[in-house]
Short mmCIF file of C-alpha atoms and ligand atoms in Angstrom, two decimals:
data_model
loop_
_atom_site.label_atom_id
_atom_site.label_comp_id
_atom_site.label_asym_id
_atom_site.label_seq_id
_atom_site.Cartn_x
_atom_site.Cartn_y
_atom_site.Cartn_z
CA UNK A 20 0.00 0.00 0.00
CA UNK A 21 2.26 3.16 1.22
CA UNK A 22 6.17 2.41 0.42
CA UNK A 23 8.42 5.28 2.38
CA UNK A 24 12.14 4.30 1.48
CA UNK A 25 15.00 6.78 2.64
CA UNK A 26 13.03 9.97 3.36
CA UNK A 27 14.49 12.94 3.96
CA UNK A 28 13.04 15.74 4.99
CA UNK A 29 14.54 19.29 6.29
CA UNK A 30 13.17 22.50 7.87
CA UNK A 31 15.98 25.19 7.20
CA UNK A 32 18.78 24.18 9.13
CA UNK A 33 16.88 21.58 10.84
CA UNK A 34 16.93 17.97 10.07
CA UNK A 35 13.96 16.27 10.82
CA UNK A 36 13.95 13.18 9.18
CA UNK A 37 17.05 11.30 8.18
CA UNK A 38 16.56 8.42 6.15
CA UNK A 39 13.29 7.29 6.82
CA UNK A 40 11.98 3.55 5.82
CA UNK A 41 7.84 2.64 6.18
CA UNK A 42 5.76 -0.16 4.43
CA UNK A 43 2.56 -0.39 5.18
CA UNK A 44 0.71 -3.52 3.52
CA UNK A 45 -2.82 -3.60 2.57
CA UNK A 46 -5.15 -3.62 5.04
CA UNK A 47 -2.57 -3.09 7.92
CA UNK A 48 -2.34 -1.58 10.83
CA UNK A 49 1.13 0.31 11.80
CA UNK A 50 2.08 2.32 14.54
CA UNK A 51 5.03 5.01 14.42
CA UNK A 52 5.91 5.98 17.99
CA UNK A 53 8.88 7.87 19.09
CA UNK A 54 9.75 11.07 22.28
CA UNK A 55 8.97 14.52 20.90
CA UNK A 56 10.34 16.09 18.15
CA UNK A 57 11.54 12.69 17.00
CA UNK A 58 9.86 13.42 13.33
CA UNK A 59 6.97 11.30 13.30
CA UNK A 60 4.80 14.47 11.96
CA UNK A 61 6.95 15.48 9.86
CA UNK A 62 6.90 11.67 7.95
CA UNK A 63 3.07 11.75 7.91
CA UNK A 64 3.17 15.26 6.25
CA UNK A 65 4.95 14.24 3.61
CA UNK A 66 3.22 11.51 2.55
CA UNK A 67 0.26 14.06 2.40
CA UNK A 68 2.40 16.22 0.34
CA UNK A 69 2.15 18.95 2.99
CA UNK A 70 6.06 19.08 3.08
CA UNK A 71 8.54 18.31 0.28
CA UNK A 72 11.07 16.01 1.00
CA UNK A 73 14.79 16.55 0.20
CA UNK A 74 15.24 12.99 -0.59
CA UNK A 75 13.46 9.49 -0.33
CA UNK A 76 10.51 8.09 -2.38
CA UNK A 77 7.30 7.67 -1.20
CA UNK A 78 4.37 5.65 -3.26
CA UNK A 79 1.37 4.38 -2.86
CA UNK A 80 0.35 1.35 -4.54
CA UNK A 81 3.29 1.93 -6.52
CA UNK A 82 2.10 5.97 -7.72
CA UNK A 83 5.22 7.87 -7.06
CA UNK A 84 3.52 10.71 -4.15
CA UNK A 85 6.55 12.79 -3.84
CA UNK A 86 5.92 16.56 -5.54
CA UNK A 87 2.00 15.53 -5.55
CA UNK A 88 -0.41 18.55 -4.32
CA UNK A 89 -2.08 17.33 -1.06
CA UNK A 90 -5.79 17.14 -3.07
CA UNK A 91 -4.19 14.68 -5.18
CA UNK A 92 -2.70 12.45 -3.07
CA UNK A 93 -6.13 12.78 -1.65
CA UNK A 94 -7.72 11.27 -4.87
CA UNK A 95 -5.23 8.27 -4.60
CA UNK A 96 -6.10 7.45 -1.33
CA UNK A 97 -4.83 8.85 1.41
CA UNK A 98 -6.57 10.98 4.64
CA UNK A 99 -4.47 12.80 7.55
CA UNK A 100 -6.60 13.02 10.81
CA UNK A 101 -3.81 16.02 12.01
CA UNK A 102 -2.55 16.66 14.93
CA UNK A 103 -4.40 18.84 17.12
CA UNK A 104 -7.91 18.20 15.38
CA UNK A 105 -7.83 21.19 12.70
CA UNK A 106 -11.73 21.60 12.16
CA UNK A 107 -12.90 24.84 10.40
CA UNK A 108 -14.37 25.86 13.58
CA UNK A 109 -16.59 28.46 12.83
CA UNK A 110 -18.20 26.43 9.86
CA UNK A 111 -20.70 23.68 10.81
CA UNK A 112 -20.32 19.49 11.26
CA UNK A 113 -21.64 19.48 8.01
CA UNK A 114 -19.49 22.17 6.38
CA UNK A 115 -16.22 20.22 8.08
CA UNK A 116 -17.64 17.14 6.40
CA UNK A 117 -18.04 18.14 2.82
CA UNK A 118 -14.38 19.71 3.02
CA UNK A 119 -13.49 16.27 4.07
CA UNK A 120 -15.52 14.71 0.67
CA UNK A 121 -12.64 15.56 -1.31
CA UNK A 122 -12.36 17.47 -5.09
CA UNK A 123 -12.88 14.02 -6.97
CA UNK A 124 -16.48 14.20 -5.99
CA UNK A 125 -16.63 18.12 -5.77
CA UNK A 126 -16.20 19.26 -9.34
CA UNK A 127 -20.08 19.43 -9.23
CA UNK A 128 -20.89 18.73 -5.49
CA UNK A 129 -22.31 15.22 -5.66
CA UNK A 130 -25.52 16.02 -3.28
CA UNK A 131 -26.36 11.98 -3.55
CA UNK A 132 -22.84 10.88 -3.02
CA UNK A 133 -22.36 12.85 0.26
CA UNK A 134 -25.48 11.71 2.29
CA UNK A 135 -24.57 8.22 1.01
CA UNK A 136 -21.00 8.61 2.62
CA UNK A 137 -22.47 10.68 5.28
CA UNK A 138 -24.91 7.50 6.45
CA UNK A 139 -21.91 5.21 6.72
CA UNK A 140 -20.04 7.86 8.79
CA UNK A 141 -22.98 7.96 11.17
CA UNK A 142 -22.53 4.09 11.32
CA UNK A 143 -19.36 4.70 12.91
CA UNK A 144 -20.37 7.84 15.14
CA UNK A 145 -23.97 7.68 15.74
CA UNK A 146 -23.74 11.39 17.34
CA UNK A 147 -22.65 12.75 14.29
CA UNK A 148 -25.78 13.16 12.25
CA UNK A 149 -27.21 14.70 15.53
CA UNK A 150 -25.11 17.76 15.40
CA UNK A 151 -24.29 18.20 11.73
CA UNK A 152 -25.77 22.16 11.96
CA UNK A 153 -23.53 22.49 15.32
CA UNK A 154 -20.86 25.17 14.83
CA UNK A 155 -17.67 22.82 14.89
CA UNK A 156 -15.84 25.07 17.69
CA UNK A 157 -18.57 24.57 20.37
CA UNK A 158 -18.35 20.66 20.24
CA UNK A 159 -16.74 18.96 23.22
CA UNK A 160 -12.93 17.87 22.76
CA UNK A 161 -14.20 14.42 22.37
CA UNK A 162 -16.49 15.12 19.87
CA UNK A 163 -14.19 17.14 17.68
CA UNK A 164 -11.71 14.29 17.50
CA UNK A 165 -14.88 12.32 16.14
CA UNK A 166 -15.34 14.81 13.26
CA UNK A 167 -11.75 15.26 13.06
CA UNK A 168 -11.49 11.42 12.20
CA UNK A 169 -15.41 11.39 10.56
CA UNK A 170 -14.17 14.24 7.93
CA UNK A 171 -11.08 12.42 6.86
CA UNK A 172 -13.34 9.33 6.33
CA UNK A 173 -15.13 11.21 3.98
CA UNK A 174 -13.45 10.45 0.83
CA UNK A 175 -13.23 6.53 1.73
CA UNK A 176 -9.25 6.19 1.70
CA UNK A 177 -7.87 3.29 1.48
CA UNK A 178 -5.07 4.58 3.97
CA UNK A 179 -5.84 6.85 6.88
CA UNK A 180 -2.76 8.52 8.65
CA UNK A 181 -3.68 9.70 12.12
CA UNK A 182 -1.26 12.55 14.14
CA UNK A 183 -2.24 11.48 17.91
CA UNK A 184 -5.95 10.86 17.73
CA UNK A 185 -6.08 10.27 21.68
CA UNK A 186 -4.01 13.55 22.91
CA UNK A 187 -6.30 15.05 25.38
CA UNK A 188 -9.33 12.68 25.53
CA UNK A 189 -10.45 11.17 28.32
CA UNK A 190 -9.97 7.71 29.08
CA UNK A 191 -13.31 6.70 28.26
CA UNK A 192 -13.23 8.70 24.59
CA UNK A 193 -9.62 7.24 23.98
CA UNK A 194 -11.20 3.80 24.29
CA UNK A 195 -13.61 4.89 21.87
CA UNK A 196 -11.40 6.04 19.35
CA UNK A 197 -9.05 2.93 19.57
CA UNK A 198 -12.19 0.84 19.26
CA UNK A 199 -13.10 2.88 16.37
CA UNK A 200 -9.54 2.30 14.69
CA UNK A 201 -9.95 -1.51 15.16
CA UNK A 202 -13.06 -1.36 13.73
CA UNK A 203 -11.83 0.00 10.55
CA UNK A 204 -8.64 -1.81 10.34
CA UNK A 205 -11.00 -4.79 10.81
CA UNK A 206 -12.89 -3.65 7.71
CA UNK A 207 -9.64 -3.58 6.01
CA UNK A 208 -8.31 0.12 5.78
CA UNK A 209 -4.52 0.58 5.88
CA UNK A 210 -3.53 2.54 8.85
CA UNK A 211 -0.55 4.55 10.10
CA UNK A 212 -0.87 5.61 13.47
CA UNK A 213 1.09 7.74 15.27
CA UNK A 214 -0.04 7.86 18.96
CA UNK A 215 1.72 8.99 22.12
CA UNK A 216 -0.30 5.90 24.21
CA UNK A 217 2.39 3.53 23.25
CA UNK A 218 1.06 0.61 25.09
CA UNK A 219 -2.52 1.54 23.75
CA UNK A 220 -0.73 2.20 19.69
CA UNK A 221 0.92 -1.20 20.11
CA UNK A 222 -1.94 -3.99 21.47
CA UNK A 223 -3.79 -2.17 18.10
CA UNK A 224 -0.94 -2.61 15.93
CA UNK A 225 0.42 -5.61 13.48
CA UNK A 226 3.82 -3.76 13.09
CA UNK A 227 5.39 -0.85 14.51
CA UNK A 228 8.19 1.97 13.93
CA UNK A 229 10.05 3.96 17.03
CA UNK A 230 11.61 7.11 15.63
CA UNK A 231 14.16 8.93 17.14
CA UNK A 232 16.21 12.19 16.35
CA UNK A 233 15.12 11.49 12.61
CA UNK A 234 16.17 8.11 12.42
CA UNK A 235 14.27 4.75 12.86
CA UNK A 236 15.58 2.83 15.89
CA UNK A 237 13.75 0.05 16.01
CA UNK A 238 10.62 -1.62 14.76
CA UNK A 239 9.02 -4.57 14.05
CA UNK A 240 5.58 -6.84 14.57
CA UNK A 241 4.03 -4.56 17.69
CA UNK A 242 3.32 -7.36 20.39
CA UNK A 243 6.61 -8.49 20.99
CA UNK A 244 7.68 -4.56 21.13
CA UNK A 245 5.42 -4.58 24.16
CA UNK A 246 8.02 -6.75 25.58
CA UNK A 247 10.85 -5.04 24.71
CA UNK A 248 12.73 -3.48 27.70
CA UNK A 249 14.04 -0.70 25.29
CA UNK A 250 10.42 0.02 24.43
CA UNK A 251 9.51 -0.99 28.10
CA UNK A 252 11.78 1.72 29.80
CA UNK A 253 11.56 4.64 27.35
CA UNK A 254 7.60 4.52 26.20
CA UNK A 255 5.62 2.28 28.91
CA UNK A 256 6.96 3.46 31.97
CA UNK A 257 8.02 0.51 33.16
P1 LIG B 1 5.72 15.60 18.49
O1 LIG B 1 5.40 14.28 19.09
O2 LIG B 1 6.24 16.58 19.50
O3 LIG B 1 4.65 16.16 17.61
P2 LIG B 1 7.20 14.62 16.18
O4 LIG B 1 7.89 13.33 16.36
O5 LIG B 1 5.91 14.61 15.44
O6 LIG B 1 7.03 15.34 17.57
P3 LIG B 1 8.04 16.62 14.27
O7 LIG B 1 6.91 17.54 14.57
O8 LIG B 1 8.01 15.87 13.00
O9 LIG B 1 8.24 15.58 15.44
O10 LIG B 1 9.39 17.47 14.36
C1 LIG B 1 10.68 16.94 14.05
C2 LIG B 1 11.72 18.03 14.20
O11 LIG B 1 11.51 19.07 13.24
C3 LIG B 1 11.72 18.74 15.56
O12 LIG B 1 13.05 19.00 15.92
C4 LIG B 1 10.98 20.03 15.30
O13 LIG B 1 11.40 21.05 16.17
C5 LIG B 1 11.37 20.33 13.87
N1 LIG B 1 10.32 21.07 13.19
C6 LIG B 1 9.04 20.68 13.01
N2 LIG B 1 8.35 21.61 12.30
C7 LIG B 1 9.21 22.61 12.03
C8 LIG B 1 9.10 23.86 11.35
N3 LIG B 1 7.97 24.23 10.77
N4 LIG B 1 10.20 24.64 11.30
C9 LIG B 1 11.37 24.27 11.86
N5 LIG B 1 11.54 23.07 12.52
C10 LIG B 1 10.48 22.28 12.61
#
């Protein structure tokens, strides 16, 4: 599905990523953890085309991505649930949504084709279709990261990158968005997840990535990682 091979990826004088390597398969779940600054965003960005690497391929199902405008890559595929939740937060649920729909279907907005996505989203968040004329900015936390993840569904991609879904939820609302990414990672989406809850990331997980300073450190299939005293002592606490 998404083939990252030597990225390389520099702000100015800073290097953020140095010589990157990702595969995720079809259908798979993978989890990129790593301490602060370690680059994980910045990988995830690129592969949206929001940054332009100074080296490294990426594709996706074998279509080069690299020097791809974001609403492309969008066409091919590919969602970002960003860090921090992004919503449009003076425009509606609904508004958020049909930003989220994508330009393949937009060219004349496709009335039909929305509700029709929009009743499969509410499959996944029943609450949604109960606020869709709420102004985005009043919802709870919570319910932001719902739209946040509901408005990247949108366009039905067949790989969904998500930039610390859980940061600032509650216990109870982090359970239901790791039940939510099981649930569609059962229904066979590809996922990349990058996720601060390392213990939570990697019982999810078939494979995982630890980045650090730029570089990948270690990775591997994610339940024997659990067990790893490296990952043990610097991500679980333990
Ligand atoms: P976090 O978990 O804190 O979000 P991260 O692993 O996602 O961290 P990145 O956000 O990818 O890390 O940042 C990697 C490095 O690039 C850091 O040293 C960061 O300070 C630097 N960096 C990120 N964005 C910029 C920017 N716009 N300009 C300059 N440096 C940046």
């Amino acid at each position: 599905m998404l083939s990252i091979d030597n990225l390389i990826v520099n702000y100015a004088q800073v290097e953020a990523v140095r010589g990157v390597s990702i595969f995720v398969g079809t259908g798979e779940m993978v989890a990129l953890i790593g301490a602060n600054g370690a680059g994980k965003t910045t990988v995830l960005h690129s592969v949206m085309g929001l940054l332009k690497p100074k080296a490294g391929t990426i594709t996706l199902k074998g279509e080069n991505l690299v020097g791809r405008p974001s609403n492309r890559i969008l066409d091919l595929g590919v969602a970002l649930v960003p860090e921090g939740r992004q919503l449009f937060s003076h425009l509606t649920v609904q508004e958020n949504l049909e930003v989220g729909y994508g330009r393949k279907f937009r060219m004349r907005f496709d009335r039909k084709g929305f509700q029709s996505r929009l009743e499969k989203i509410d499959g996944y968040f029943p609450r949604i279709g109960e606020r869709l004329n709420q102004i985005a900015g009043t919802l709870s936390g919570g319910e932001q990261q719902m739209v946040a993840i509901a408005r990247a569904l949108m366009s039905d991609p067949d790989l969904l990158l998500l930039d610390e879904p859980s940061l600032g939820l509650s216990p109870l609302m982090m359970d239901t968005v790791i039940a939510l990414l099981t649930r569609l990672h059962g229904e066979g989406m590809a996922i990349l997840l990058i996720e601060q809850n390392a213990r939570a990331a990697l019982r999810i997980s078939q494979r995982a990535y630890v980045l650090d300073s730029g570089r990948t450190t270690l990775d591997g299939e994610a339940r024997p990682l659990l067990n790893d005293p490296r990952i043990q002592q610097a991500y679980l606490g333990l």
